[in-house]
PDB file of C-alpha atoms (C1' of nucleotides) in Angstrom:
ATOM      1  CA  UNK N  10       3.976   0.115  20.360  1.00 90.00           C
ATOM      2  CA  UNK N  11       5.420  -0.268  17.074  1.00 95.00           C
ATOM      3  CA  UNK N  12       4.428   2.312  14.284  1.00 97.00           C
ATOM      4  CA  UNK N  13       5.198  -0.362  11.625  1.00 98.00           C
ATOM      5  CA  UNK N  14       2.746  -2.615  13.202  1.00 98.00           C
ATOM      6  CA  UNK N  15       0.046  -0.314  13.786  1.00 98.00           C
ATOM      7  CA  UNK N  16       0.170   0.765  10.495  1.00 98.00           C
ATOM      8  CA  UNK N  17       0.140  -2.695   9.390  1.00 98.00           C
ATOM      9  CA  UNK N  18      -3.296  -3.162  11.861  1.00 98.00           C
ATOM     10  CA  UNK N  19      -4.884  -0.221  10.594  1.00 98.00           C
ATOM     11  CA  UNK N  20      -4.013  -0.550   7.063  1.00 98.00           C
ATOM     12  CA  UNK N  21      -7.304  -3.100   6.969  1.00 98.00           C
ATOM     13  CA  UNK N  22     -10.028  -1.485   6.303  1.00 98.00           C
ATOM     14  CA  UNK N  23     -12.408  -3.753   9.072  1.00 98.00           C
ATOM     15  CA  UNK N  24     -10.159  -2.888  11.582  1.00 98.00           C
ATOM     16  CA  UNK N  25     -10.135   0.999  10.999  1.00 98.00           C
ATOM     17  CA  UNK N  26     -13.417   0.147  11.232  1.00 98.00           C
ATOM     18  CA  UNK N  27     -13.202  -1.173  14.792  1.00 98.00           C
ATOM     19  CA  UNK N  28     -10.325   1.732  16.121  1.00 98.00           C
ATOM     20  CA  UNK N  29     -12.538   4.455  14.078  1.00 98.00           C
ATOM     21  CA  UNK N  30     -16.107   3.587  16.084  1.00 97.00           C
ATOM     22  CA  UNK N  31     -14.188   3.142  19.445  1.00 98.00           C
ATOM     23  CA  UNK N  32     -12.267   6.540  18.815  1.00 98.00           C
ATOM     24  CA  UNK N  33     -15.238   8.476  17.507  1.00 96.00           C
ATOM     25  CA  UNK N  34     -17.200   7.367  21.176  1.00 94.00           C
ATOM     26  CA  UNK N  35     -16.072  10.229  23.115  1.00 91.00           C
ATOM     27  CA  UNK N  36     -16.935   8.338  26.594  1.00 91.00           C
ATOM     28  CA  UNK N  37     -14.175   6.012  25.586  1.00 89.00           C
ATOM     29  CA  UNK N  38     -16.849   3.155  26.676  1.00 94.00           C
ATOM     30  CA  UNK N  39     -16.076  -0.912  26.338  1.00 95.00           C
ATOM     31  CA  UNK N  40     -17.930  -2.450  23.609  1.00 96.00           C
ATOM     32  CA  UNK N  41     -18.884  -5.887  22.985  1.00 97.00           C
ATOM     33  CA  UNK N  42     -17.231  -7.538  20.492  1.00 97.00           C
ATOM     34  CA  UNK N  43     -20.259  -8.747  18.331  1.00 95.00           C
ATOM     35  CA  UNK N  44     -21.652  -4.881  18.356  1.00 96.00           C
ATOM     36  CA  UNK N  45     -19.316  -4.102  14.705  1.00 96.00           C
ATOM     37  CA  UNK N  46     -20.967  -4.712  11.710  1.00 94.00           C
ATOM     38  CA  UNK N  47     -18.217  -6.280  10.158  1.00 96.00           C
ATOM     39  CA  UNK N  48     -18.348  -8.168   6.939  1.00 96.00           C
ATOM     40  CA  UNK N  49     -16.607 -11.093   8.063  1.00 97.00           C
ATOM     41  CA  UNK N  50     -17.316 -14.005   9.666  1.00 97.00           C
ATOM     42  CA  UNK N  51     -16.755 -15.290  13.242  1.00 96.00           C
ATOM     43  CA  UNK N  52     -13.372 -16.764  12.800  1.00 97.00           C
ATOM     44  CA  UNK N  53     -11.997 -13.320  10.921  1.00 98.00           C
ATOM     45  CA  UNK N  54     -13.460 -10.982  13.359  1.00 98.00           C
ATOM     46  CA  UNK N  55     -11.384 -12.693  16.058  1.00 98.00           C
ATOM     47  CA  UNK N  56      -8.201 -12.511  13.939  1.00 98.00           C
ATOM     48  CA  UNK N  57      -9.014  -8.944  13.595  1.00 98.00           C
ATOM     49  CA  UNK N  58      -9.348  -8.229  17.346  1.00 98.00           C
ATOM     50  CA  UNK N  59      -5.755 -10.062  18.015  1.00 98.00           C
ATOM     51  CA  UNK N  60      -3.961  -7.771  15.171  1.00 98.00           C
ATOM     52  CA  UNK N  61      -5.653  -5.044  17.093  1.00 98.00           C
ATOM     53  CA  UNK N  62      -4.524  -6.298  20.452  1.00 98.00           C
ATOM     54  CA  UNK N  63      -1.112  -7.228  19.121  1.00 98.00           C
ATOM     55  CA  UNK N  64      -0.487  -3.982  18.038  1.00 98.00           C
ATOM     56  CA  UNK N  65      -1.654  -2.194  21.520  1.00 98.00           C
ATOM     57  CA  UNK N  66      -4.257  -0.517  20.196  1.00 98.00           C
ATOM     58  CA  UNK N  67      -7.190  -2.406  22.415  1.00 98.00           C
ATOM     59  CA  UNK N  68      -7.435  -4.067  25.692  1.00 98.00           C
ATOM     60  CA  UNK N  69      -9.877  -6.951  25.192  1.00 97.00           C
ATOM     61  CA  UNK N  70     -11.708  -8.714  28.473  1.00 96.00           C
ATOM     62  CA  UNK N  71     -13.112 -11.859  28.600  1.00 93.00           C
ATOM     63  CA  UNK N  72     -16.590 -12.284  29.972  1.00 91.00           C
ATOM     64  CA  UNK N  73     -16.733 -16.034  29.666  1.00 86.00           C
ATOM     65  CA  UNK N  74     -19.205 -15.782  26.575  1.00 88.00           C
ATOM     66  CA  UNK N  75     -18.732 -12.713  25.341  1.00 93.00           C
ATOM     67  CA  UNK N  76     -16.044 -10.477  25.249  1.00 95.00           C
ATOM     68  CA  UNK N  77     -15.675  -6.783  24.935  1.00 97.00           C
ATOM     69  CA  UNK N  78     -13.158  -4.248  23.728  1.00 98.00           C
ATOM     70  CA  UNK N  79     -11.522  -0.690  24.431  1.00 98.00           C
ATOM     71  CA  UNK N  80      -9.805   1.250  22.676  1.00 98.00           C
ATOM     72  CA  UNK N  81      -5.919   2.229  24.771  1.00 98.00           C
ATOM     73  CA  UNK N  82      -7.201   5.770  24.092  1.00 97.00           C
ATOM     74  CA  UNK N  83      -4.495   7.377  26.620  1.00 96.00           C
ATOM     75  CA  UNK N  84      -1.259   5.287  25.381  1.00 97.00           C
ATOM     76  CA  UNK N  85      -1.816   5.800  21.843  1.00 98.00           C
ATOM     77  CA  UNK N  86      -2.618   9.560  22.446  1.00 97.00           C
ATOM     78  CA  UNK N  87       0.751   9.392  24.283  1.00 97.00           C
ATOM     79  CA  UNK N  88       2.651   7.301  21.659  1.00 97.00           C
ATOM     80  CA  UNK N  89       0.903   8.733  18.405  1.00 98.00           C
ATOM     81  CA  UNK N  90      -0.611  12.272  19.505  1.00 98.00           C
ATOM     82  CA  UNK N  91      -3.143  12.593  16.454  1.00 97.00           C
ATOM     83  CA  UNK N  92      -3.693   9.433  14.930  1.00 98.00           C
ATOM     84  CA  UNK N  93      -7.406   8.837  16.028  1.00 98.00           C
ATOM     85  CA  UNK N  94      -8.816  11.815  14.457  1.00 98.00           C
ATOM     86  CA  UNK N  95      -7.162  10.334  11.525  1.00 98.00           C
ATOM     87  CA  UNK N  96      -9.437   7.462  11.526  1.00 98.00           C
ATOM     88  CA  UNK N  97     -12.415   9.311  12.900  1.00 97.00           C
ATOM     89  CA  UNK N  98     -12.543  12.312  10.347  1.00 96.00           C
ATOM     90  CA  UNK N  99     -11.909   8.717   7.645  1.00 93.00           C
ATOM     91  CA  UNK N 100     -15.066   9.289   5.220  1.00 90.00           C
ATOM     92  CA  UNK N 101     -16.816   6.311   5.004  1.00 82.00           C
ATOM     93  CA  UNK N 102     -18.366   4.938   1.917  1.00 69.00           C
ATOM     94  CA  UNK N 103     -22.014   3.974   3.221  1.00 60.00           C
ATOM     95  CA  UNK N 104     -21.917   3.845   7.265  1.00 47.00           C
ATOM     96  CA  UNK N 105     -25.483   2.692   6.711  1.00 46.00           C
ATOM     97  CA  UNK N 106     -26.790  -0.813   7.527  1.00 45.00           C
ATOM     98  CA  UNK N 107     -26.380  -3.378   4.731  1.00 44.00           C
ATOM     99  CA  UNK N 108     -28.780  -4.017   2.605  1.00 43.00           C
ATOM    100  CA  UNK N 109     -28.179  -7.034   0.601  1.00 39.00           C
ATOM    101  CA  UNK N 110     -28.990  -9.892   3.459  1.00 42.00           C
ATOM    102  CA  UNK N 111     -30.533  -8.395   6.730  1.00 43.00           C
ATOM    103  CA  UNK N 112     -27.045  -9.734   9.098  1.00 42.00           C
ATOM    104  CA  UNK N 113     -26.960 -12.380  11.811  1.00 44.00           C
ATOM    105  CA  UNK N 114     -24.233 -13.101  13.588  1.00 47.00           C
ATOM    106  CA  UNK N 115     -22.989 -16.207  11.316  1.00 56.00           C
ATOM    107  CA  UNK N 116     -25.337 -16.834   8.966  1.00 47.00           C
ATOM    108  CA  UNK N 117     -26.423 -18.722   6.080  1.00 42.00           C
ATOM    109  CA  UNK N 118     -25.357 -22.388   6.365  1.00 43.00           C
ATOM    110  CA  UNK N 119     -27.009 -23.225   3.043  1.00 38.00           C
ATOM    111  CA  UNK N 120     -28.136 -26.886   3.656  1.00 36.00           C
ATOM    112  CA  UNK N 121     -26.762 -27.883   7.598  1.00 34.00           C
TER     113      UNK N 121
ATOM    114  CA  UNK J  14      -5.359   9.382  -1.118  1.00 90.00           C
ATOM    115  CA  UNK J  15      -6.920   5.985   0.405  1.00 96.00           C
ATOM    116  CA  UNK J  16      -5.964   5.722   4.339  1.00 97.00           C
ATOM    117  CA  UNK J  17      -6.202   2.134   3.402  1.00 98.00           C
ATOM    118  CA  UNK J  18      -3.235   2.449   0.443  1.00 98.00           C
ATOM    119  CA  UNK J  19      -1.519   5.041   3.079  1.00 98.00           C
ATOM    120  CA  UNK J  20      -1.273   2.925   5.875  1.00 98.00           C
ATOM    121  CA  UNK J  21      -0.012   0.034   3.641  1.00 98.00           C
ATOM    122  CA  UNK J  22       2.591   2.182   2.090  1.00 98.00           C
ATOM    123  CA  UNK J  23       3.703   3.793   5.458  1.00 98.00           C
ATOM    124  CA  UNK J  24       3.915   0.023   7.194  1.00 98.00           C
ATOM    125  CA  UNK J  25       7.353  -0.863   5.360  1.00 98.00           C
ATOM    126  CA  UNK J  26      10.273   0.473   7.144  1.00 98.00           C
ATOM    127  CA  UNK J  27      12.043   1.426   4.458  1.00 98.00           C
ATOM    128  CA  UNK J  28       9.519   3.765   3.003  1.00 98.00           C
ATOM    129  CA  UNK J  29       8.760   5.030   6.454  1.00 98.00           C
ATOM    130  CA  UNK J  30      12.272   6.012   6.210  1.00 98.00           C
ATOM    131  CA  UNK J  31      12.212   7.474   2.906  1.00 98.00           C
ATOM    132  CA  UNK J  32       8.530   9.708   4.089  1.00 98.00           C
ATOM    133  CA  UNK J  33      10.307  10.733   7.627  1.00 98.00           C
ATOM    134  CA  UNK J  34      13.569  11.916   5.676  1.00 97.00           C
ATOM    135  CA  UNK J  35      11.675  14.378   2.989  1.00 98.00           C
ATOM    136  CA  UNK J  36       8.951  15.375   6.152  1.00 97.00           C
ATOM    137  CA  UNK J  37      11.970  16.305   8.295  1.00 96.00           C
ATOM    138  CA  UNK J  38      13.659  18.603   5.838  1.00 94.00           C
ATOM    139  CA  UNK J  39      11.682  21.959   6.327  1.00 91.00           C
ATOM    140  CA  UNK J  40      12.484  23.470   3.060  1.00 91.00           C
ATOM    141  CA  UNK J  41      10.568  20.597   1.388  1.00 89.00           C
ATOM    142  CA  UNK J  42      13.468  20.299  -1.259  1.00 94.00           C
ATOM    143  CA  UNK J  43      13.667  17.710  -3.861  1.00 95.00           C
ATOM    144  CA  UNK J  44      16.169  14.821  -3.441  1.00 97.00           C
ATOM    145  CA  UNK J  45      17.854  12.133  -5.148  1.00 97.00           C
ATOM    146  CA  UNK J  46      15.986   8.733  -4.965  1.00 97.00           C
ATOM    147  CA  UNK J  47      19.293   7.117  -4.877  1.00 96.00           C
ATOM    148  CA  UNK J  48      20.462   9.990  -1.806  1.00 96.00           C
ATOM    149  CA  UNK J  49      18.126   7.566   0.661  1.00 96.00           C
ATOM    150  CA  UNK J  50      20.639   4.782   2.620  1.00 94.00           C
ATOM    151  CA  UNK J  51      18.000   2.049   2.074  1.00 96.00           C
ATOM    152  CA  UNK J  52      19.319  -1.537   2.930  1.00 96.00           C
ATOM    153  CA  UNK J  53      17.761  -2.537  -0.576  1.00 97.00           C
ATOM    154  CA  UNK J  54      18.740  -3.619  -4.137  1.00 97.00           C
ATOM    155  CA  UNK J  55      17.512  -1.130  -6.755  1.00 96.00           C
ATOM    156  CA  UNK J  56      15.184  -3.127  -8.027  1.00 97.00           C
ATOM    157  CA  UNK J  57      13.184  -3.017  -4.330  1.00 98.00           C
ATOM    158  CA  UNK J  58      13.959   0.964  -3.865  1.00 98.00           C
ATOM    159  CA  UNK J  59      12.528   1.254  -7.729  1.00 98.00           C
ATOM    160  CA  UNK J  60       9.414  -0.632  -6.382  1.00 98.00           C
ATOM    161  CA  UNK J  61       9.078   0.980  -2.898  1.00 98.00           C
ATOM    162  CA  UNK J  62       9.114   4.324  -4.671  1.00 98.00           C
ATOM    163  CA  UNK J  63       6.351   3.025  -6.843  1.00 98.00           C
ATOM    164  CA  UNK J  64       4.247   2.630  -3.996  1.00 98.00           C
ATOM    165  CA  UNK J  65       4.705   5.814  -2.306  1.00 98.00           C
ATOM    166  CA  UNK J  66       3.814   7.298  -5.609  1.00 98.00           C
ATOM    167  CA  UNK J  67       0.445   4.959  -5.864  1.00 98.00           C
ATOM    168  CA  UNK J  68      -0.247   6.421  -2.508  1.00 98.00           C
ATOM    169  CA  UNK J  69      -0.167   9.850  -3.065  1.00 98.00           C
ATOM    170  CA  UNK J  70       2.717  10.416  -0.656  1.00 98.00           C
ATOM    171  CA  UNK J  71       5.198  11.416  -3.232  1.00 98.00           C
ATOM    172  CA  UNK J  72       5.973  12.784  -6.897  1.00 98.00           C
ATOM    173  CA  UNK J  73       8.789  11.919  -8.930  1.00 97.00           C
ATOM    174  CA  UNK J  74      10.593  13.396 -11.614  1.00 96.00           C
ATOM    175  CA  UNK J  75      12.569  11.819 -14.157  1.00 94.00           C
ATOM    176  CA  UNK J  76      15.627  13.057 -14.922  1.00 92.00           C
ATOM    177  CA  UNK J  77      16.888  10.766 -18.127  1.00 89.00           C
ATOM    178  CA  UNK J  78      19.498   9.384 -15.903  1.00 89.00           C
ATOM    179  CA  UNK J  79      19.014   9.925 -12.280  1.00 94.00           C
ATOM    180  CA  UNK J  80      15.555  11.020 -10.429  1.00 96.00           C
ATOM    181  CA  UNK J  81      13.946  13.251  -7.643  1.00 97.00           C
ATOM    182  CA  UNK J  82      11.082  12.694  -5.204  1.00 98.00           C
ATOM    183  CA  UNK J  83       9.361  15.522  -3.351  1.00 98.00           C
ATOM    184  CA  UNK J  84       7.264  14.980  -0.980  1.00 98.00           C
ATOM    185  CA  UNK J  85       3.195  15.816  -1.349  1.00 98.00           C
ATOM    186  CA  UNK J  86       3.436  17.895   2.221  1.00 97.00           C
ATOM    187  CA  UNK J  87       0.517  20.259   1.280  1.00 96.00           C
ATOM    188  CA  UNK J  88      -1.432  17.372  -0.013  1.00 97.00           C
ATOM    189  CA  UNK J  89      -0.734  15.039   3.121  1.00 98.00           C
ATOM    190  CA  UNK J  90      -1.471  17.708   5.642  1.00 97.00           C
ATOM    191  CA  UNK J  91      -4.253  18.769   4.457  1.00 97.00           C
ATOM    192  CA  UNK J  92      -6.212  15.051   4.122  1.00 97.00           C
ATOM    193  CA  UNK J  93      -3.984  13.579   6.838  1.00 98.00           C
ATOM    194  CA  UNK J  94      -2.953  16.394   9.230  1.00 98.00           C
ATOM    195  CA  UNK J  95      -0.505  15.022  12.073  1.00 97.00           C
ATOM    196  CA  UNK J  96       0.990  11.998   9.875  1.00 98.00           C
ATOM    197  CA  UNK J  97       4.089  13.375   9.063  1.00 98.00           C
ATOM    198  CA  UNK J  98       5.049  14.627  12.777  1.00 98.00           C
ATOM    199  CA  UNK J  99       4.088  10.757  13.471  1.00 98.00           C
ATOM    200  CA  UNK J 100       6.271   9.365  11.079  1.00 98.00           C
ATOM    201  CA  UNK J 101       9.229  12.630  11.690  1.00 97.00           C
ATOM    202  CA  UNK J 102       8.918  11.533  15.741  1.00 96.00           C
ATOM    203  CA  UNK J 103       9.568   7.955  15.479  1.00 93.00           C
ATOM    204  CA  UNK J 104      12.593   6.521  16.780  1.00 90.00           C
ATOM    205  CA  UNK J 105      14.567   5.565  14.886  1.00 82.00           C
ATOM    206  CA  UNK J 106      16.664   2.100  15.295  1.00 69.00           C
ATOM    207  CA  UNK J 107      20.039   3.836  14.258  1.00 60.00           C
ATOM    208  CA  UNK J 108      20.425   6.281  11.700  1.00 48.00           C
ATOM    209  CA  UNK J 109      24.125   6.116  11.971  1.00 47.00           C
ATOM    210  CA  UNK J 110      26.088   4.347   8.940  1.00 46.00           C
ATOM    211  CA  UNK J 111      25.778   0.750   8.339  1.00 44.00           C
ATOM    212  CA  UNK J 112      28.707  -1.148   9.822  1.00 44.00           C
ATOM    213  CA  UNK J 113      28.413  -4.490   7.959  1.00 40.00           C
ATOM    214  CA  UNK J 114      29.723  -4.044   4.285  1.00 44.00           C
ATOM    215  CA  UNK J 115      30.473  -0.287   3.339  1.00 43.00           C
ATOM    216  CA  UNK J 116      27.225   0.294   1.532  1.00 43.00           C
ATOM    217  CA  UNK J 117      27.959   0.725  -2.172  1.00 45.00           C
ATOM    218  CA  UNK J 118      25.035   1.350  -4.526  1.00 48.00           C
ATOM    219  CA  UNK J 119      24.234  -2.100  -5.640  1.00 57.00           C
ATOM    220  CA  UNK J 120      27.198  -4.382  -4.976  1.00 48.00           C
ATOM    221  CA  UNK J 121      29.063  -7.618  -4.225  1.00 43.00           C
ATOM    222  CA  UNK J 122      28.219  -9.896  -7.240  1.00 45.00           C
ATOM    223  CA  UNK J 123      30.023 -12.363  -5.538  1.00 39.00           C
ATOM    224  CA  UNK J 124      31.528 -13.964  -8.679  1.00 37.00           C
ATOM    225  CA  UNK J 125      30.175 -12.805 -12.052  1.00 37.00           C
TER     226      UNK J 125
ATOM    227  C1'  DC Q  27      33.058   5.592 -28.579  1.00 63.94           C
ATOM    228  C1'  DA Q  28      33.039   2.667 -24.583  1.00 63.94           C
ATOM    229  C1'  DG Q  29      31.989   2.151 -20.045  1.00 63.94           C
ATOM    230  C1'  DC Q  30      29.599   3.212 -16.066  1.00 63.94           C
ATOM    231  C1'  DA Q  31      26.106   4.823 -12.902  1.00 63.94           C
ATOM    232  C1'  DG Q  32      21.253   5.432 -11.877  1.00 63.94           C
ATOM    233  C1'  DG Q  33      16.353   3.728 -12.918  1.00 63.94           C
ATOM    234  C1'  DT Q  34      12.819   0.870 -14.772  1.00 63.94           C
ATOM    235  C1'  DA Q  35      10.356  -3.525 -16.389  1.00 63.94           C
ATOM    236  C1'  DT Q  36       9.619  -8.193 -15.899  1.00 63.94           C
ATOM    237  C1'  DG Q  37       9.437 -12.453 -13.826  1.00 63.94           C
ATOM    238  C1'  DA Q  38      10.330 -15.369 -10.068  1.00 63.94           C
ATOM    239  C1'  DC Q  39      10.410 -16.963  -5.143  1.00 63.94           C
ATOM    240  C1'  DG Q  40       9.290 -17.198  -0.308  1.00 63.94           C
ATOM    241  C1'  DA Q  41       6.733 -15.125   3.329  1.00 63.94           C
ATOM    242  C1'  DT Q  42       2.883 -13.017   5.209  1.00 63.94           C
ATOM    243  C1'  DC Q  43      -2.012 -12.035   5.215  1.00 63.94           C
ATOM    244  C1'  DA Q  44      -7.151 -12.118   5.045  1.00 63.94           C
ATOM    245  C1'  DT Q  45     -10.591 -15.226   4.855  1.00 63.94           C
ATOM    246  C1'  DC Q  46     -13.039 -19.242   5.946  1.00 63.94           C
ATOM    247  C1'  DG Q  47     -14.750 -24.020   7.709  1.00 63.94           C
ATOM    248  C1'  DT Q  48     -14.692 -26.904  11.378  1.00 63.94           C
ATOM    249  C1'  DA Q  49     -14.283 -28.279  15.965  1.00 63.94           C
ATOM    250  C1'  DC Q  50     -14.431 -27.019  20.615  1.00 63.94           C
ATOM    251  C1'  DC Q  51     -15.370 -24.272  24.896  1.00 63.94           C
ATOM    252  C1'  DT Q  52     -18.118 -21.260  27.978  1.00 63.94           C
ATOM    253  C1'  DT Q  53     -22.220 -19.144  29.622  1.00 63.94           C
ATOM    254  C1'  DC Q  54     -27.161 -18.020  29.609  1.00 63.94           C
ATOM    255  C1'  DG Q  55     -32.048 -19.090  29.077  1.00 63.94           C
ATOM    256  C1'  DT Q  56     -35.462 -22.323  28.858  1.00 63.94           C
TER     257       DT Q  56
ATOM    258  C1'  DA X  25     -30.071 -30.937  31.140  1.00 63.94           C
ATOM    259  C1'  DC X  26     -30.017 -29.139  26.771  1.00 63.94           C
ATOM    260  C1'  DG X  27     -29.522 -26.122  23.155  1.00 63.94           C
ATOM    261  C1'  DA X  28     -28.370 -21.567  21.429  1.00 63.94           C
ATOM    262  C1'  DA X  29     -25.142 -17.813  21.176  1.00 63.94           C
ATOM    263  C1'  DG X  30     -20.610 -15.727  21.311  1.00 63.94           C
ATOM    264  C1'  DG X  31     -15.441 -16.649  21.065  1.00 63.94           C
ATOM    265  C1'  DT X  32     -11.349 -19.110  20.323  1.00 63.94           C
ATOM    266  C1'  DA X  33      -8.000 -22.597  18.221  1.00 63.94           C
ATOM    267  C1'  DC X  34      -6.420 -24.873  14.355  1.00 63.94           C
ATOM    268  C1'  DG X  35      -5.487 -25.800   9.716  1.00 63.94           C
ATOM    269  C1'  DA X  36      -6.249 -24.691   4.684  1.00 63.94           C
ATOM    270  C1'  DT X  37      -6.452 -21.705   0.736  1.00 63.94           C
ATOM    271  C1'  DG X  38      -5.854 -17.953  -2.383  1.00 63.94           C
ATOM    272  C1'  DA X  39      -4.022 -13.365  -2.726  1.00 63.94           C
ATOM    273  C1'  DT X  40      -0.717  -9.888  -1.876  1.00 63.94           C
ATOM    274  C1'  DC X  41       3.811  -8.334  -0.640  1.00 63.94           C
ATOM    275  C1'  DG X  42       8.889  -7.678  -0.155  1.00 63.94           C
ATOM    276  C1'  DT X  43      12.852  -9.087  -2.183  1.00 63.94           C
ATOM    277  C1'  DC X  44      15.877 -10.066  -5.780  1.00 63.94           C
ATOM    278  C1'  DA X  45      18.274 -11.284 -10.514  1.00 63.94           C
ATOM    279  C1'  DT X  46      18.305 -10.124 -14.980  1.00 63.94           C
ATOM    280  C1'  DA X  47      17.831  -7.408 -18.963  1.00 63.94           C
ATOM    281  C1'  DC X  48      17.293  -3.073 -20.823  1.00 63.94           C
ATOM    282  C1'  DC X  49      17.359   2.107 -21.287  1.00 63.94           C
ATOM    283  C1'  DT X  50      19.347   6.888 -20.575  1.00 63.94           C
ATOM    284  C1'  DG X  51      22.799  10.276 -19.815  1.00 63.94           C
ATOM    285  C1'  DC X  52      27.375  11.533 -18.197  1.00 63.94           C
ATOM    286  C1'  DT X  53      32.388  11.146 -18.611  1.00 63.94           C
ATOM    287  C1'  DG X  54      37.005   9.477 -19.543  1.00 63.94           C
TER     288       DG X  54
END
DNA sequence: CAGCAGGTATGACGATCATCGTACCTTCGT
DNA sequence: ACGAAGGTACGATGATCGTCATACCTGCTG
């Protein structure tokens, strides 16, 4: 639990992101991975969740086809006493759903 | 005052360093960028200082020859409240004196 | 005045990072 | 059995970052 390396985690704005929602669910629930409307694609998002992991900020569990994450709510409270209502009280520019193409999951191969 | 640009800023040691140092003195009293026992050439304290600035962590003053930084406490508690008792509380590696080459300001040109 | 100490600007170099495409694996639903 | 959906692994690529050398500027001091 390394402050430079959580800094470094949650200096990326997706994966703020990912901490913030987690944090701001006060029933500390697990969440499936595919359930953040990240602008990335498939292949990022997992590099995001690894930083995320790396830095001991998640736990993530394997379901075989999907996966789901929590957030380490009670270590980082213990390590970092105030850092998730950091990210939680973060304004954020348009929490509303996108609007340019209605999301899939991975979309848009142009001509397969 | 980005969270993004904060985090950034804060996830280099050595501005960590320089942050903890002016959050742990209470009387919030200017000091000497060249006071800070960075493991850096000046060109890379010059820089680092530059970023904390970006960031809104810090204000500098130019004093013709030498130069001050104060830190933006009022500022930082009030957008970020908690950072700086993260950043005062972190262990430190060893804040005792270097033990390699007695640190000079910007030394050992080996043969000019 | 000459030299020095502290800072800055600029440009370079290597390392790390965020992003992605592709290939592959696993499970679920049909 | 077969395909679709969700994840991961493995490069590749372009950007950013930390570091430094060098050159230059400013003010103090012998």
């Amino acid at each position: 639990m390394d402050l430079g390396t959580v800094f470094a985690a949650l200096a990326d704005a997706s994966r703020r992101r990912v901490v913030a929602e987690l944090a701001a669910d006060p029933g500390g629930r697990e969440r499936a991975c595919g359930s953040f409307d990240l602008p990335v694609k498939k292949a990022t998002r997992t590099h995001h969740f690894r930083v995320l992991r790396d830095a001991g900020l998640i736990t993530q569990r394997d379901h075989g086809n999907g996966s789901t994450v929590a957030l380490r709510r009670d270590d980082i409270e213990r390590h970092l006493p105030g850092l998730l209502a950091l990210l939680v009280a973060e304004p954020r520019p348009a929490t509303g759903p996108r609007d340019g193409a209605p999301h899939s999951t991975d979309p848009a191969p142009t001509a397969p």
